[in-house]
Tab-separated table of C-alpha atoms and ligand atoms in Angstrom:
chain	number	residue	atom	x	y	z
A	1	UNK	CA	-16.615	-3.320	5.634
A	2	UNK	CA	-13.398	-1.704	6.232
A	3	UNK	CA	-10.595	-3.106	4.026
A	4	UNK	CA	-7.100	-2.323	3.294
A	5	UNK	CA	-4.964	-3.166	-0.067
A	6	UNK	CA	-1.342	-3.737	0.624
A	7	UNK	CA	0.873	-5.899	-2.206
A	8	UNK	CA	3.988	-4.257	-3.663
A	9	UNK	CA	4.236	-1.392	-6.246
A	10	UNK	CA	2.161	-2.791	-9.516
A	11	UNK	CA	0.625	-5.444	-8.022
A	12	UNK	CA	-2.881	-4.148	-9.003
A	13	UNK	CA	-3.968	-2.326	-5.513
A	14	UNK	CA	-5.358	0.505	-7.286
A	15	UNK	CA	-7.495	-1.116	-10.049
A	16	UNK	CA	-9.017	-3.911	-7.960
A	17	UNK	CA	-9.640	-1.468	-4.524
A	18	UNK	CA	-11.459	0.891	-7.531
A	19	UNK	CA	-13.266	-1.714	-8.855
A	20	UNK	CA	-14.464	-3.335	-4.858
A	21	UNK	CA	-15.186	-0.228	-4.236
A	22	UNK	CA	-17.946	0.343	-6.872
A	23	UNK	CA	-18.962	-3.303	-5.993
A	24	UNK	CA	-19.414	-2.207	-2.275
A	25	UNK	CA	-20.430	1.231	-2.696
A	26	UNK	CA	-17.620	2.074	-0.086
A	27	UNK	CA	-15.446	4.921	-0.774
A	28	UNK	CA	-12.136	3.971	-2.456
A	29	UNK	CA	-9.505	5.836	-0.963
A	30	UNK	CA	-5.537	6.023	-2.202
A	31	UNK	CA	-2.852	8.105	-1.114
A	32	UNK	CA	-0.957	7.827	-4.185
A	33	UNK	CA	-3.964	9.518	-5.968
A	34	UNK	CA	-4.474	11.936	-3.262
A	35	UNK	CA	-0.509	12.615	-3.474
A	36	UNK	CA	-0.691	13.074	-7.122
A	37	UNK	CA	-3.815	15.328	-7.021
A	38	UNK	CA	-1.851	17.816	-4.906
A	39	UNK	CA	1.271	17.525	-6.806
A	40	UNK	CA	-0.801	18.206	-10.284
A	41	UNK	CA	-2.408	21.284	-8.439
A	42	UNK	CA	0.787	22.473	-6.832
A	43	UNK	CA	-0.447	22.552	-2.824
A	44	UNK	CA	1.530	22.954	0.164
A	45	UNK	CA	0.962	19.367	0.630
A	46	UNK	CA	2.268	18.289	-3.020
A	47	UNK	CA	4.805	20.182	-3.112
A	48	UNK	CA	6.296	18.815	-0.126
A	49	UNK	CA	5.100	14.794	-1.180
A	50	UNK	CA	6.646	15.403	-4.305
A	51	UNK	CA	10.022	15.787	-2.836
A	52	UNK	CA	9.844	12.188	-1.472
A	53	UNK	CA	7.673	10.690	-4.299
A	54	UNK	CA	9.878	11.787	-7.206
A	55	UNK	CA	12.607	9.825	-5.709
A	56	UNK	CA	10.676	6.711	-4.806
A	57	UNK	CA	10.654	7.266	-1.046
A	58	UNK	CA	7.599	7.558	1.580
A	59	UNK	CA	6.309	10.354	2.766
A	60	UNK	CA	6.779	11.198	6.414
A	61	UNK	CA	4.432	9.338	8.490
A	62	UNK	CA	3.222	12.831	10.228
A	63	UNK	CA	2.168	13.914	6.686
A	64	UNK	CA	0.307	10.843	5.533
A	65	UNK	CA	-1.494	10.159	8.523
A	66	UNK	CA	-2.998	13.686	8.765
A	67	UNK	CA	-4.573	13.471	5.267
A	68	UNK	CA	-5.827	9.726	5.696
A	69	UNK	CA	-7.264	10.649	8.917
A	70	UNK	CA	-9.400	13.251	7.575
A	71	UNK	CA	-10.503	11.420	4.855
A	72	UNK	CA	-11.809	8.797	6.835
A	73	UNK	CA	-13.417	11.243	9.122
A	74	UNK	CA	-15.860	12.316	6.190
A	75	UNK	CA	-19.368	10.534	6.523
A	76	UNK	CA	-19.234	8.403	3.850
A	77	UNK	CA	-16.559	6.095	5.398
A	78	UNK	CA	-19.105	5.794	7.806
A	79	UNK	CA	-20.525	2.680	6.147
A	80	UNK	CA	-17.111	1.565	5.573
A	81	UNK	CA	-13.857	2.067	3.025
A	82	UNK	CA	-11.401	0.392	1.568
A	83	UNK	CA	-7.441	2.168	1.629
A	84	UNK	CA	-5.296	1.785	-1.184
A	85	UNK	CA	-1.685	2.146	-0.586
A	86	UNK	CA	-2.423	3.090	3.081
A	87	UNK	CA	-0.657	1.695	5.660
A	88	UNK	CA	2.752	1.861	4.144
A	89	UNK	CA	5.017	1.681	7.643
A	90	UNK	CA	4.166	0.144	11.469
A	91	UNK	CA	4.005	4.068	12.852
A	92	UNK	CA	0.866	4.324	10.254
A	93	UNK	CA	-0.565	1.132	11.072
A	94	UNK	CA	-0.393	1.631	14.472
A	95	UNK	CA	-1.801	5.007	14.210
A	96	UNK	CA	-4.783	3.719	11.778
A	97	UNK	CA	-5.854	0.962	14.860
A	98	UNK	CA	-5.843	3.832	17.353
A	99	UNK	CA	-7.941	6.500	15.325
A	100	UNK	CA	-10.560	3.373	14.358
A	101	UNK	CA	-10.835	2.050	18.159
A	102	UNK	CA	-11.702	5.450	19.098
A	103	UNK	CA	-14.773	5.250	16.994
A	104	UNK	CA	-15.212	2.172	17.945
A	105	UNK	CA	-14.182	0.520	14.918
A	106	UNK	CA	-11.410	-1.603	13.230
A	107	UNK	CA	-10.073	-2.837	10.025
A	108	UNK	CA	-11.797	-5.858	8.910
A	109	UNK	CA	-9.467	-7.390	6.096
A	110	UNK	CA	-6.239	-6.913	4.377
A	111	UNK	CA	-5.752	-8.297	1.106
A	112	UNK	CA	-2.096	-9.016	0.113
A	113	UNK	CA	-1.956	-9.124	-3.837
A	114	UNK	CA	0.697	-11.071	-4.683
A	115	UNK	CA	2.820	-10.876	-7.522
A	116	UNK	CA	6.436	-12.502	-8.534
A	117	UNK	CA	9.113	-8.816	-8.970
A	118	UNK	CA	9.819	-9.119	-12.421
A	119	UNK	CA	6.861	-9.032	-13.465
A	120	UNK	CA	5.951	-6.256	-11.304
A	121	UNK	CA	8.583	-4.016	-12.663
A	122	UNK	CA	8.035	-4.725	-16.104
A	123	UNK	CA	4.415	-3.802	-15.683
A	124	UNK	CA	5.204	-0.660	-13.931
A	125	UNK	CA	7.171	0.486	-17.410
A	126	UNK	CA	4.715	-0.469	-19.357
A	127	UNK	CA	2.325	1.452	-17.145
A	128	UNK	CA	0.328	4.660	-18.637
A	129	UNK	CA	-2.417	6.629	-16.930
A	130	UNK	CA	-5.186	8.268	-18.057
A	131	UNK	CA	-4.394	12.440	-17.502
A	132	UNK	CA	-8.319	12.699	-17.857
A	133	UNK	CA	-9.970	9.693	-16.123
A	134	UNK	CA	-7.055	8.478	-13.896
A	135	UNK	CA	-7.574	5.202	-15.346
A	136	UNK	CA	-4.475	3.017	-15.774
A	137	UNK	CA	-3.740	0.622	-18.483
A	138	UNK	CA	-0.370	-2.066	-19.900
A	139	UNK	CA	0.771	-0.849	-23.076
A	140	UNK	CA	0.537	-4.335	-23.749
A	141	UNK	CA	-3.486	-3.701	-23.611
A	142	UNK	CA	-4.608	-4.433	-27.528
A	143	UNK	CA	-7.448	-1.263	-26.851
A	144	UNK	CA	-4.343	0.823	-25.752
A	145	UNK	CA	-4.142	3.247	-29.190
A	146	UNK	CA	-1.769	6.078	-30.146
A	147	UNK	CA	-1.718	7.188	-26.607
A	148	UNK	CA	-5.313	7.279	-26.266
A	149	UNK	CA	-7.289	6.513	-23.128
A	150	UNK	CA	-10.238	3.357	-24.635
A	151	UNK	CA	-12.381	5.416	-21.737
A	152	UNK	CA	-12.669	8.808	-22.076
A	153	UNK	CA	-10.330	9.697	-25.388
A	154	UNK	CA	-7.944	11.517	-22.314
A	155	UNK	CA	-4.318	11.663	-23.219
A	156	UNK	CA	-2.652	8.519	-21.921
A	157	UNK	CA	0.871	9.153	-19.785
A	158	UNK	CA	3.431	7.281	-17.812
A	159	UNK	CA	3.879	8.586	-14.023
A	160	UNK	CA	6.831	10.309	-13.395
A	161	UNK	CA	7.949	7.579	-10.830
A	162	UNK	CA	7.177	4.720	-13.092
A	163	UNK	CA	11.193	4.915	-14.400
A	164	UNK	CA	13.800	2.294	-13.714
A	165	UNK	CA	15.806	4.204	-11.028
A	166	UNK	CA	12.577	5.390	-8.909
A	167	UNK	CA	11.116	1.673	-9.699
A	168	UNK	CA	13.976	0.389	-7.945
A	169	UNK	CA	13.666	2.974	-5.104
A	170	UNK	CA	10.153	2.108	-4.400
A	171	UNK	CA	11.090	-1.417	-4.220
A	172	UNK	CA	13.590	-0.876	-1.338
A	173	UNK	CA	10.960	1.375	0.602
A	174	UNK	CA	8.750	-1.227	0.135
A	175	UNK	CA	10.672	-4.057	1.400
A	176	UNK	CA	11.951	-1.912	4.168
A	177	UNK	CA	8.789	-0.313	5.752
A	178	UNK	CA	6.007	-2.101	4.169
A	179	UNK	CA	6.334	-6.086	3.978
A	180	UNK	CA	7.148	-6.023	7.920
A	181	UNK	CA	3.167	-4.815	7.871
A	182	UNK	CA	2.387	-8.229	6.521
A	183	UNK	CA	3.076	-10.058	9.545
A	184	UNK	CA	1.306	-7.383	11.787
A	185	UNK	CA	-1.573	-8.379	9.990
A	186	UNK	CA	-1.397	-12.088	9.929
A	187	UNK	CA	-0.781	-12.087	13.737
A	188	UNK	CA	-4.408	-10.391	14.103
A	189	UNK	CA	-5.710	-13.004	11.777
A	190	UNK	CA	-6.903	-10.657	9.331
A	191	UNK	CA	-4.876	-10.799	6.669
A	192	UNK	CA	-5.810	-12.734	2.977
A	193	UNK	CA	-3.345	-13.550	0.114
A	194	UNK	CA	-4.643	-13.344	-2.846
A	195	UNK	CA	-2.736	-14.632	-6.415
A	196	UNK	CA	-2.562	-11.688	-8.979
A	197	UNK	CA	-0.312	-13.094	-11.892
A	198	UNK	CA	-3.554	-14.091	-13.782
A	199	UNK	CA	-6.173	-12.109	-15.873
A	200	UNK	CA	-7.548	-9.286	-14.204
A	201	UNK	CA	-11.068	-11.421	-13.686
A	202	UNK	CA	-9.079	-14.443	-11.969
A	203	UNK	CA	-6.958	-11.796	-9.550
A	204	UNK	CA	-10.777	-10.104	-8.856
A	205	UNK	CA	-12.103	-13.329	-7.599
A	206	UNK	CA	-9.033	-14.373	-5.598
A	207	UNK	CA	-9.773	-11.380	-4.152
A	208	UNK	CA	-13.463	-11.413	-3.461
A	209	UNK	CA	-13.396	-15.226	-2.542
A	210	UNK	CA	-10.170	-14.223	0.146
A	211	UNK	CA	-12.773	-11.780	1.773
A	212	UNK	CA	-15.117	-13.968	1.946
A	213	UNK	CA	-17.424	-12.580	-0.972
A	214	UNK	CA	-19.537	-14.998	-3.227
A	215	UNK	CA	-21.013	-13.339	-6.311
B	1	ADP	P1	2.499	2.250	-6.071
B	1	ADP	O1	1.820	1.304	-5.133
B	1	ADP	O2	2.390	1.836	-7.496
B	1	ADP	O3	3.914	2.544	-5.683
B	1	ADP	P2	0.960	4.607	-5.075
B	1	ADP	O4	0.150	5.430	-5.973
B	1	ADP	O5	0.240	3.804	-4.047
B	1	ADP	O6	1.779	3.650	-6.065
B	1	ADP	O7	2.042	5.503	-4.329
B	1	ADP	C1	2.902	6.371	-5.038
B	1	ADP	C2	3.885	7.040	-4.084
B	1	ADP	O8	3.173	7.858	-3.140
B	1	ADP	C3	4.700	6.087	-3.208
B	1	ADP	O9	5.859	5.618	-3.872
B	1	ADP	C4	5.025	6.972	-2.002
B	1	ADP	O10	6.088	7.821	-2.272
B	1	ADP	C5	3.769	7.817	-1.838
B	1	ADP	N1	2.820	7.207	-0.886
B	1	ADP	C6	1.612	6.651	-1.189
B	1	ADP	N2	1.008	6.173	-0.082
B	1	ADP	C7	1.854	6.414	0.967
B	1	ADP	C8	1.828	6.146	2.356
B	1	ADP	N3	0.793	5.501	2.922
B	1	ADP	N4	2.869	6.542	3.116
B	1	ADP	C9	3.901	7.186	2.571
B	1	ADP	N5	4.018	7.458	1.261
B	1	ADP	C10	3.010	7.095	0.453
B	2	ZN	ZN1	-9.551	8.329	-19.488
């Protein structure tokens, strides 16, 4: 199956495309993370995404599509994937349908997590990642200790773009180039709401029951 996550910044993309992913045994695939990676290691490429990400905006199209392409052209997509924070704009998701149809493939679902904005932003500040694991957790989390990751004992930290100012940034890209996506998808049919205010088990079977998955 080849799925995509959109929803707005916070919503949850990352944990529950992670978690599907393990479920499926597809590869889970985020730009964000693939963004950060490079900024951590100080590439060509992060250097350059960092410029855009520090201040909440989207990196260029040209940029983004070049690394998601050859991700997916590595053989485990092959059996499918599931993109996480990818398509962001109409250039990318126009792009995406064109490299899949020459392979003779297509996108199969796109799950829309939805979440009210003020509760987005206040979990984005209460946000902290695992430097270790890359695992994210809510402050408000009662395993969440002195900084500690509950996982691995990593060093827990907030990303540099989870601050008010960028938070507010990211919401404007996202309104601006992103929700318009949401109607490209629903005209095709293929897109599925799914509620995420709930418990993270609740949001997980919205999920799986909007693609059509019974466990
Ligand atoms: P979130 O959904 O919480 O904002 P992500 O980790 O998905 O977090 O993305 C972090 C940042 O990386 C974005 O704010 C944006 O600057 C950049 N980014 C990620 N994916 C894309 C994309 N598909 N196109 C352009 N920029 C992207
Ligand atoms: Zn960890």
């Amino acid at each position: 199956m080849n799925i995509i996550f959109v929803g707005a910044p916070g919503a949850g993309k990352g944990t529950h495309a992670k978690k599907l992913s393990e479920m499926l045994n597809i590869p889970h695939i985020s730009t964000g993370d693939i963004f950060r990676d490079n900024i951590s290691q100080q590439t060509e490429l992060g250097i350059v995404a960092d410029k855009y990400i520090s201040k909440g905006m989207l990196v260029p199209d040209e940029i983004t599509m070049s690394i998601v392409k050859d991700r997916l052209s590595k053989e485990d997509c092959d059996d499918g994937f599931i993109l996480d924070g990818f398509p962001r704009t109409l250039v990318q998701a126009e792009e995406l349908d064109k490299f899949l149809e020459g392979k003779n493939r297509k996108v199969d679902y796109v799950v829309n997590i939805l979440v009210e904005e003020d509760v987005l932003i206040q979990r984005l500040l209460s946000r902290r990642v695992c430097s270790q694991c890359k695992s994210t957790f809510s402050l408000s989390q009662t395993c969440v200790k002195n900084d500690t990751c509950p996982k691995c004992g990593g060093k827990l930290v907030k990303r540099d773009d989870d601050k008010i100012e960028i938070i507010k940034e990211r919401f404007i890209s996202y309104h601006n180039q992103t929700e318009p996506l949401l109607n490209y998808y629903a005209a095709r049919k293929i897109l599925r709401n799914a509620k995420g205010m709930e418990s993270y088990e609740q949001t997980l079977k919205n999920i799986l029951e909007a693609i059509d998955i019974t466990k």
